[in-house]
PDB file of C-alpha atoms in Angstrom:
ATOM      1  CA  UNK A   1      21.522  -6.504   8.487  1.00  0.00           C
ATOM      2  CA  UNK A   2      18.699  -5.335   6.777  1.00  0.00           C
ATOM      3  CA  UNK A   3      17.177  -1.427   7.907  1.00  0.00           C
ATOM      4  CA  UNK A   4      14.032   0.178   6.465  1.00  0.00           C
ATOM      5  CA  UNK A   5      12.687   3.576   6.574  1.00  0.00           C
ATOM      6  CA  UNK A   6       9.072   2.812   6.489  1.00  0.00           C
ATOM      7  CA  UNK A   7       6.225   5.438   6.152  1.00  0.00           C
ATOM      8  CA  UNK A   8       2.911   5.458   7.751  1.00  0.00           C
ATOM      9  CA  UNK A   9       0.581   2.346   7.017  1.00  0.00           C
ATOM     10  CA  UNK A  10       3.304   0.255   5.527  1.00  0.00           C
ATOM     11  CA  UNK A  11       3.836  -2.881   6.655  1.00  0.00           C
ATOM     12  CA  UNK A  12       6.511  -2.451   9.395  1.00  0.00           C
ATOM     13  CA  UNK A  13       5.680  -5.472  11.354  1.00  0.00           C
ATOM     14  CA  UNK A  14       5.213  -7.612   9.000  1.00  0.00           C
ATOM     15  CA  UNK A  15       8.390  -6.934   7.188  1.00  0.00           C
ATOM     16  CA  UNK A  16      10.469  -6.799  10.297  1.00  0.00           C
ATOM     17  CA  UNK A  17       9.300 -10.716  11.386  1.00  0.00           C
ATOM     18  CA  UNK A  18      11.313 -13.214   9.798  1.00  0.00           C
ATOM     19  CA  UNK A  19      12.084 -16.505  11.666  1.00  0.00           C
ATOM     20  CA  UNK A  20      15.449 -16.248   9.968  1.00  0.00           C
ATOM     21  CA  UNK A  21      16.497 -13.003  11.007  1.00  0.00           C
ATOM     22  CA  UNK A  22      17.216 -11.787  14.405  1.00  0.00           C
ATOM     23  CA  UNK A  23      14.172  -9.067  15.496  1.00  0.00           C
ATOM     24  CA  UNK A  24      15.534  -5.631  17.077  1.00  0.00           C
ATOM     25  CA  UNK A  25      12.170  -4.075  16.746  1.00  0.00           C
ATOM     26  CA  UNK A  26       9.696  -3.138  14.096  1.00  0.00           C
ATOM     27  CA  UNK A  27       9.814   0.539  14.314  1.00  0.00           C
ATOM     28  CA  UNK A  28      11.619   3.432  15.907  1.00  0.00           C
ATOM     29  CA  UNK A  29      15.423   2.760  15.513  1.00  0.00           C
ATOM     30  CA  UNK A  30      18.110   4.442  16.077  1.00  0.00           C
ATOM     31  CA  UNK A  31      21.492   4.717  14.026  1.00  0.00           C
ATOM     32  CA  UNK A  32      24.663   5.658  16.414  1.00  0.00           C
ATOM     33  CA  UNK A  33      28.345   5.357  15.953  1.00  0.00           C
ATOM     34  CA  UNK A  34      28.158   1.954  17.862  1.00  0.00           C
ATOM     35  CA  UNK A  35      25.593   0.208  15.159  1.00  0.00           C
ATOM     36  CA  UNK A  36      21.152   0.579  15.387  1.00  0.00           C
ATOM     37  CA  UNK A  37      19.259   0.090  18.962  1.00  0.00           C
ATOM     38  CA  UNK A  38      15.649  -0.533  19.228  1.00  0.00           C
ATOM     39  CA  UNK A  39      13.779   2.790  21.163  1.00  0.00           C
ATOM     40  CA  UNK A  40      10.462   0.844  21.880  1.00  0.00           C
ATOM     41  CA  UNK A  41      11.142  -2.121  23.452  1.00  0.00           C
ATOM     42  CA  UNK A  42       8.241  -4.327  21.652  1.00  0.00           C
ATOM     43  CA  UNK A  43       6.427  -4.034  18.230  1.00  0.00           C
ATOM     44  CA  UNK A  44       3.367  -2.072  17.606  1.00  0.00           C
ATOM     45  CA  UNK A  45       1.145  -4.454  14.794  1.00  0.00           C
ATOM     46  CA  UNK A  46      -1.595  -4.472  12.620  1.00  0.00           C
ATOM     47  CA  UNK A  47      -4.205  -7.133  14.113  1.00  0.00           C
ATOM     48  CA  UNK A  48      -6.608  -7.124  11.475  1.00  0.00           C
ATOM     49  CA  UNK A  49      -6.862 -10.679   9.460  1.00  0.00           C
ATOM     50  CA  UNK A  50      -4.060 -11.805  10.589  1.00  0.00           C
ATOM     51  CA  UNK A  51      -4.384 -15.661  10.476  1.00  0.00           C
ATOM     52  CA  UNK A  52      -2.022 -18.676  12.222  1.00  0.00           C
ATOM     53  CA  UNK A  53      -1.101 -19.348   8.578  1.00  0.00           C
ATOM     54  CA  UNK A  54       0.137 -16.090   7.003  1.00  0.00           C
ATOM     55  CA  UNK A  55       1.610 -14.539  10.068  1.00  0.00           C
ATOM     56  CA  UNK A  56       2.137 -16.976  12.931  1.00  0.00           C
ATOM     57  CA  UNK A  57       4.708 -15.019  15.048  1.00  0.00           C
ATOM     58  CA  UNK A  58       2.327 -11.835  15.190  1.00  0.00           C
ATOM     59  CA  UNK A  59      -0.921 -14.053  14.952  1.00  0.00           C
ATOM     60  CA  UNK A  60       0.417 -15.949  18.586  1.00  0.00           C
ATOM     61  CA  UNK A  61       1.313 -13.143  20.256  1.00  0.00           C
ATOM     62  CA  UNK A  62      -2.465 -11.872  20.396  1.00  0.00           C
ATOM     63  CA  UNK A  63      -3.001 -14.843  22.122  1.00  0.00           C
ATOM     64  CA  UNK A  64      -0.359 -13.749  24.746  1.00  0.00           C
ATOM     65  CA  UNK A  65      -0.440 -12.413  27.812  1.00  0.00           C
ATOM     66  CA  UNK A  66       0.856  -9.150  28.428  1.00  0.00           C
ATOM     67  CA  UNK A  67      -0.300  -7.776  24.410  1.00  0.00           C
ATOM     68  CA  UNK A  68      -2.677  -4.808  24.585  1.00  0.00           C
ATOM     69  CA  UNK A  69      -5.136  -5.045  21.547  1.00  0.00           C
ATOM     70  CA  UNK A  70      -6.743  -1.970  20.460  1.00  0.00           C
ATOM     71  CA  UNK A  71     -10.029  -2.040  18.431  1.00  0.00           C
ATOM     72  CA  UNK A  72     -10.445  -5.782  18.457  1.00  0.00           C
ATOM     73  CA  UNK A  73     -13.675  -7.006  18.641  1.00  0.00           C
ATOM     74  CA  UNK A  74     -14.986 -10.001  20.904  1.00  0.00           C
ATOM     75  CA  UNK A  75     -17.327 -13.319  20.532  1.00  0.00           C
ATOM     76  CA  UNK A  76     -18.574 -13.047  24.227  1.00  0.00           C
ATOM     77  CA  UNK A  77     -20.242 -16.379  22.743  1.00  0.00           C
ATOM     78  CA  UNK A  78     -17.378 -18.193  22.111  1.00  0.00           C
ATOM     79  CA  UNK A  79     -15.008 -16.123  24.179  1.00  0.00           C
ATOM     80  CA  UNK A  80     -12.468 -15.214  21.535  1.00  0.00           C
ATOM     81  CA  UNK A  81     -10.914 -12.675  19.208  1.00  0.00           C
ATOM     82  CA  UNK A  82     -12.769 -12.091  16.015  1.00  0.00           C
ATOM     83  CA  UNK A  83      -9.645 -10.374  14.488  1.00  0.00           C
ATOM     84  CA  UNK A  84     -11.589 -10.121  10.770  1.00  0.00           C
ATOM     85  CA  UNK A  85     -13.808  -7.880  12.134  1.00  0.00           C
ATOM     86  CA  UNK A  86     -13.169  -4.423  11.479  1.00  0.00           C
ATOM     87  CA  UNK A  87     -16.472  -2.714  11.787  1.00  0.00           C
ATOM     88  CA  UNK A  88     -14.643  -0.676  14.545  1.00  0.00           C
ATOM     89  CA  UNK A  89     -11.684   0.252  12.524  1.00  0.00           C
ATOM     90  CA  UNK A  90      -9.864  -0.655  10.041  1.00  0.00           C
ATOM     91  CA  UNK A  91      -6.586   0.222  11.955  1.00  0.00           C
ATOM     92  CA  UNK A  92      -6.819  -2.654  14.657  1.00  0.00           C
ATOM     93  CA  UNK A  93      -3.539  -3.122  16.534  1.00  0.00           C
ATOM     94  CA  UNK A  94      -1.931  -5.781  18.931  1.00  0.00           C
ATOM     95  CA  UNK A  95       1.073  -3.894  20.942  1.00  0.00           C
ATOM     96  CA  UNK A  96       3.431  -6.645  22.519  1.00  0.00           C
ATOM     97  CA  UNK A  97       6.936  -6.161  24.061  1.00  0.00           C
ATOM     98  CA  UNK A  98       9.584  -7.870  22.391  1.00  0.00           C
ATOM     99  CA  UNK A  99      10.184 -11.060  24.836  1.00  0.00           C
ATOM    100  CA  UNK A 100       6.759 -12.325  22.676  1.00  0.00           C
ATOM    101  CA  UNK A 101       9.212 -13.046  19.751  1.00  0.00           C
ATOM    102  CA  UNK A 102      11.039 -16.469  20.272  1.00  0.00           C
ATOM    103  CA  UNK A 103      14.002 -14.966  18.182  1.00  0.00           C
ATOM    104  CA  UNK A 104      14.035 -11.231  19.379  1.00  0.00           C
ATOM    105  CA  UNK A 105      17.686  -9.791  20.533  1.00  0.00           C
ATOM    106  CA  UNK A 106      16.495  -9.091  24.260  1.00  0.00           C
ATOM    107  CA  UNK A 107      18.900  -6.282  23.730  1.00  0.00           C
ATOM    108  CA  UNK A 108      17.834  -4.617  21.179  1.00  0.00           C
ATOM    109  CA  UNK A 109      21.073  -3.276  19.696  1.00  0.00           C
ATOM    110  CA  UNK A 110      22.376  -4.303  16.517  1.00  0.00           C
ATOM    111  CA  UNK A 111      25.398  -3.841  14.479  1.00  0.00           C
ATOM    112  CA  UNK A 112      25.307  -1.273  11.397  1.00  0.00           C
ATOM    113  CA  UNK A 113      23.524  -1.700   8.117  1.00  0.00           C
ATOM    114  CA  UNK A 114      24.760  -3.480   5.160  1.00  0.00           C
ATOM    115  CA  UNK A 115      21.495  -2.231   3.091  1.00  0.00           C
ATOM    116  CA  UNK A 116      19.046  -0.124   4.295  1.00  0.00           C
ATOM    117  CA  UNK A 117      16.115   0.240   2.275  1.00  0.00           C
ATOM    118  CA  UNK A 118      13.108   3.092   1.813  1.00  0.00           C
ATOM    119  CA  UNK A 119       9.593   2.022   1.459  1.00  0.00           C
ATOM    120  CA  UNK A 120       7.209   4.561   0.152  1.00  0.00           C
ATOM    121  CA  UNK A 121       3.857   4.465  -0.839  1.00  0.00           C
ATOM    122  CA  UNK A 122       3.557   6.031  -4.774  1.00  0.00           C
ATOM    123  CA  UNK A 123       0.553   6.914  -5.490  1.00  0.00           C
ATOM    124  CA  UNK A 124       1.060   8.504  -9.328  1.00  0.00           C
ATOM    125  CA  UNK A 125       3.733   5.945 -10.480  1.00  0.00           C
ATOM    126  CA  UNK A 126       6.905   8.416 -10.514  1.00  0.00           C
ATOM    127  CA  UNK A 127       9.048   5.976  -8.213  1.00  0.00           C
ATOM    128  CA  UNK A 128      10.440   2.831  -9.855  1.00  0.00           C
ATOM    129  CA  UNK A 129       9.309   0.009  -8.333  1.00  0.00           C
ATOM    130  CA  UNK A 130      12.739  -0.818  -6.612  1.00  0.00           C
ATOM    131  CA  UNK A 131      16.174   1.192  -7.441  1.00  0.00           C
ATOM    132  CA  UNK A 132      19.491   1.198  -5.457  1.00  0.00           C
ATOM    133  CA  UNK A 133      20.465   4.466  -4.629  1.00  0.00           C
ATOM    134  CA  UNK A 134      23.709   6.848  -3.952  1.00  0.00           C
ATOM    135  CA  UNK A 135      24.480   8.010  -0.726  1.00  0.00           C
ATOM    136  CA  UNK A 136      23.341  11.578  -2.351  1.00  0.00           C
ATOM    137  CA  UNK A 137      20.029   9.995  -3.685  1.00  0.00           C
ATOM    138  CA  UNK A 138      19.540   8.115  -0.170  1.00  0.00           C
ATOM    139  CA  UNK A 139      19.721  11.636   1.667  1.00  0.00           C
ATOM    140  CA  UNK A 140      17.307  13.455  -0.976  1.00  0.00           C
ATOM    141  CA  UNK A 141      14.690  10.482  -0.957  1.00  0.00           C
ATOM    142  CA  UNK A 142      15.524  10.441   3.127  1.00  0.00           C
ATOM    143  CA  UNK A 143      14.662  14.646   2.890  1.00  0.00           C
ATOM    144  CA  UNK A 144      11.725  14.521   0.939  1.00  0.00           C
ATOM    145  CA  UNK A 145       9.329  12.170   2.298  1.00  0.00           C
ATOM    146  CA  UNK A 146       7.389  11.166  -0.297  1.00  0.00           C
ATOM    147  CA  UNK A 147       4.358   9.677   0.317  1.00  0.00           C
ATOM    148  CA  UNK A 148       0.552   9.009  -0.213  1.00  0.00           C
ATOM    149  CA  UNK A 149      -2.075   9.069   2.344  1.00  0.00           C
ATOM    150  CA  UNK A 150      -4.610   6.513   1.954  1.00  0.00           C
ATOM    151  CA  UNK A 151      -8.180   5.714   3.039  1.00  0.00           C
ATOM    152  CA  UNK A 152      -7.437   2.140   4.538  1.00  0.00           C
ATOM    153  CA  UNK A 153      -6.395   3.134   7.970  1.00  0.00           C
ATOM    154  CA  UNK A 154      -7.900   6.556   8.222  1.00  0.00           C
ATOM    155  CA  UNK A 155     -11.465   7.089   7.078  1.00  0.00           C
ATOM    156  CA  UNK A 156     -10.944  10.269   7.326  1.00  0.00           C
ATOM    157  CA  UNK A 157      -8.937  10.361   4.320  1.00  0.00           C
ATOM    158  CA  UNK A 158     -10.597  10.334   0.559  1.00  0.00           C
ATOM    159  CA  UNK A 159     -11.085   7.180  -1.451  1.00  0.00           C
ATOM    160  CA  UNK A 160      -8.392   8.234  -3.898  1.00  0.00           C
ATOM    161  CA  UNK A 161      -4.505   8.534  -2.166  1.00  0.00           C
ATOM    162  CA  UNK A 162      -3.421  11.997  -1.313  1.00  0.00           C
ATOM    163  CA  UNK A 163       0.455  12.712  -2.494  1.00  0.00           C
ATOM    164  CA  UNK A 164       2.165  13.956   0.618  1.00  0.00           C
ATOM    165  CA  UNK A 165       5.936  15.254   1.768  1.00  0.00           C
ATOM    166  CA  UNK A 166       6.463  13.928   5.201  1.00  0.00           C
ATOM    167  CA  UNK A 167      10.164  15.235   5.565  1.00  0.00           C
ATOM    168  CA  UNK A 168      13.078  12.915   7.298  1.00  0.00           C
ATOM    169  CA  UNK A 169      10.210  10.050   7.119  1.00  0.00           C
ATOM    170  CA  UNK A 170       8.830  11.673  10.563  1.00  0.00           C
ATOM    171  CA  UNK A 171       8.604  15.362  10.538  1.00  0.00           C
ATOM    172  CA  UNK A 172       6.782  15.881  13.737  1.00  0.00           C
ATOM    173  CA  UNK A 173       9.478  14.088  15.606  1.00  0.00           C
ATOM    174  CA  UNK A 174      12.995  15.703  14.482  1.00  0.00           C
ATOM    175  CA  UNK A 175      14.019  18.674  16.356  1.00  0.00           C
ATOM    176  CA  UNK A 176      17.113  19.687  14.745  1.00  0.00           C
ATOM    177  CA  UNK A 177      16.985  20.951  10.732  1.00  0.00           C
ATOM    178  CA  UNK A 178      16.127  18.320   8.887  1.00  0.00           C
ATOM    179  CA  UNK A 179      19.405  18.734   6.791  1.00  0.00           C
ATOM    180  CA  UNK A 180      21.469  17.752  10.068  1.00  0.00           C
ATOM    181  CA  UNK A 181      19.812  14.484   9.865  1.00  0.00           C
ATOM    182  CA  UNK A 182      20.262  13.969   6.276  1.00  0.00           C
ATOM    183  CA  UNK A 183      23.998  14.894   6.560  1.00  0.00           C
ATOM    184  CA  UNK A 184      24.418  12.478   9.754  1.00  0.00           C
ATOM    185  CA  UNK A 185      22.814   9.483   7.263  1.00  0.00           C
ATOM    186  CA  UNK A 186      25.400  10.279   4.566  1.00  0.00           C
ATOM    187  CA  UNK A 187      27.821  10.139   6.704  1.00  0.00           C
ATOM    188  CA  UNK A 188      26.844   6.765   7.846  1.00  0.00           C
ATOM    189  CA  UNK A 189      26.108   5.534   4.584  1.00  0.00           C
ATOM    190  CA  UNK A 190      29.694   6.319   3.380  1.00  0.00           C
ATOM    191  CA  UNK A 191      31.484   5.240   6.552  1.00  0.00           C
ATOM    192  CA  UNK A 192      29.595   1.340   6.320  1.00  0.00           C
ATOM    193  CA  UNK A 193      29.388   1.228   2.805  1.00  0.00           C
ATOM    194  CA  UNK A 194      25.491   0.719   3.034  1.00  0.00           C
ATOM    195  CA  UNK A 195      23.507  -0.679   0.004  1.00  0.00           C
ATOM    196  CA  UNK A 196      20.702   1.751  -0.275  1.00  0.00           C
ATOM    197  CA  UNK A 197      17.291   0.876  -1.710  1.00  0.00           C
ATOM    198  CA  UNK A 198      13.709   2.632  -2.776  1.00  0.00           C
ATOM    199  CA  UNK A 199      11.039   0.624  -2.672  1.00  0.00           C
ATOM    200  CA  UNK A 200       7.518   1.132  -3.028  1.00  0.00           C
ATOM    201  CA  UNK A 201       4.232  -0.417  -2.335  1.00  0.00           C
ATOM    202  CA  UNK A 202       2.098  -0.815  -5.263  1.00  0.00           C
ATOM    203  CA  UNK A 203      -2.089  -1.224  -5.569  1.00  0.00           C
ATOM    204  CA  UNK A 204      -4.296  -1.391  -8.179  1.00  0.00           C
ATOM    205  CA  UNK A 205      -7.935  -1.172  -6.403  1.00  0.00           C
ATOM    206  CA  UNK A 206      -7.664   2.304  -7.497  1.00  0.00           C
ATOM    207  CA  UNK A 207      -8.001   3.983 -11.269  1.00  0.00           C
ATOM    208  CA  UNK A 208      -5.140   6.467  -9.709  1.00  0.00           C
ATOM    209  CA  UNK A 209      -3.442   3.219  -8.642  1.00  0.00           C
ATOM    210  CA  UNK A 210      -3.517   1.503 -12.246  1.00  0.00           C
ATOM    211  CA  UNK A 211       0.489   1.565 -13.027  1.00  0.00           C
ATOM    212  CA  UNK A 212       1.850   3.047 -10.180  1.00  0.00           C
TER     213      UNK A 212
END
């Protein structure tokens, strides 16, 4: 079983929908002492250009009833979804519950990692582009957050990526010390013998970008 930590604007969905691979969900997990359980119940998925030929499972299930699409324009014309249009936003979305996946565990409970692997995005080129890590490493990468903020799903944001710490991988939602969480991951790690991973995201549209 494969387990990312993804940060904001990554491609969670995306990465999560394999036809080969059982889906649990494509974001907000939980790791107990009985293996990793889904919290949402369905995925939550970028909508813009997604075509029937890249992304067929996610591209069918706008076409479902029962998915809630947010920022999608509409051809009254034609009387359908124009999902390359983003003059709204670029952060269109399709949410959909898991039944919408033909190979979704209707439980949502898994068994525990064999790798689990940390996507960042780098915006000054001081991550490799993939390294396996040490339990140790796993909870310092886990603990610092590293991260860019970038202008293609907030306008808000500059052109140029913003370095950011967003500790645990979701600050605003831990309520203990962060270190108890980082402890409880080593723990885990060690227990399963996990294969960790760092992995990062890499553009070039941006002189910042250029080698990162």
């Amino acid at each position: 079983m494969w387990r990312s930590f993804l940060v904001c604007k990554a491609p969670v969905t995306t990465l999560s929908t394999d036809p080969d691979r059982k889906l649990i969900g494509d974001d907000e997990h939980g790791w107990s002492g009985s293996g990793v359980f889904n919290c949402e119940g369905g995925c939550y998925a970028k909508a813009t250009n997604l075509s029937a030929e890249n992304e067929p499972q996610i591209y069918e299930c706008t076409r479902r009833f029962g998915t809630i699409l947010e920022n999608v324009n509409y051809d009254f014309t034609i009387r359908r979804l124009v999902l390359d249009d983003s003059s709204l936003t670029n952060n269109t979305r399709a949410a959909y519950p898991l039944t919408h996946i033909e190979n979704a565990l209707r439980t949502g409970i898994g068994g525990h990692h064999k790798n689990l692997v940390m996507l960042t995005c780098d915006a000054v080129g001081v991550m490799p582009p993939i390294a396996k890590l040490t339990a140790e490493q796993a909870m310092y990468h886990f603990l610092s957050g590293y991260n860019a903020k970038i202008a293609r799903a907030n306008k808000r944001v500059t052109p140029e990526p913003e370095i950011t710490f967003n500790t645990c991988f979701g600050a605003s939602f831990m309520t203990l010390r962060p270190t108890v969480y980082a402890k409880m991951l080593g723990e885990r790690i060690r227990k399963h013998n996990v294969n960790c991973w760092e992995s990062k995201k890499m553009r070039t549209s941006s002189r910042r970008w250029k080698g990162a």
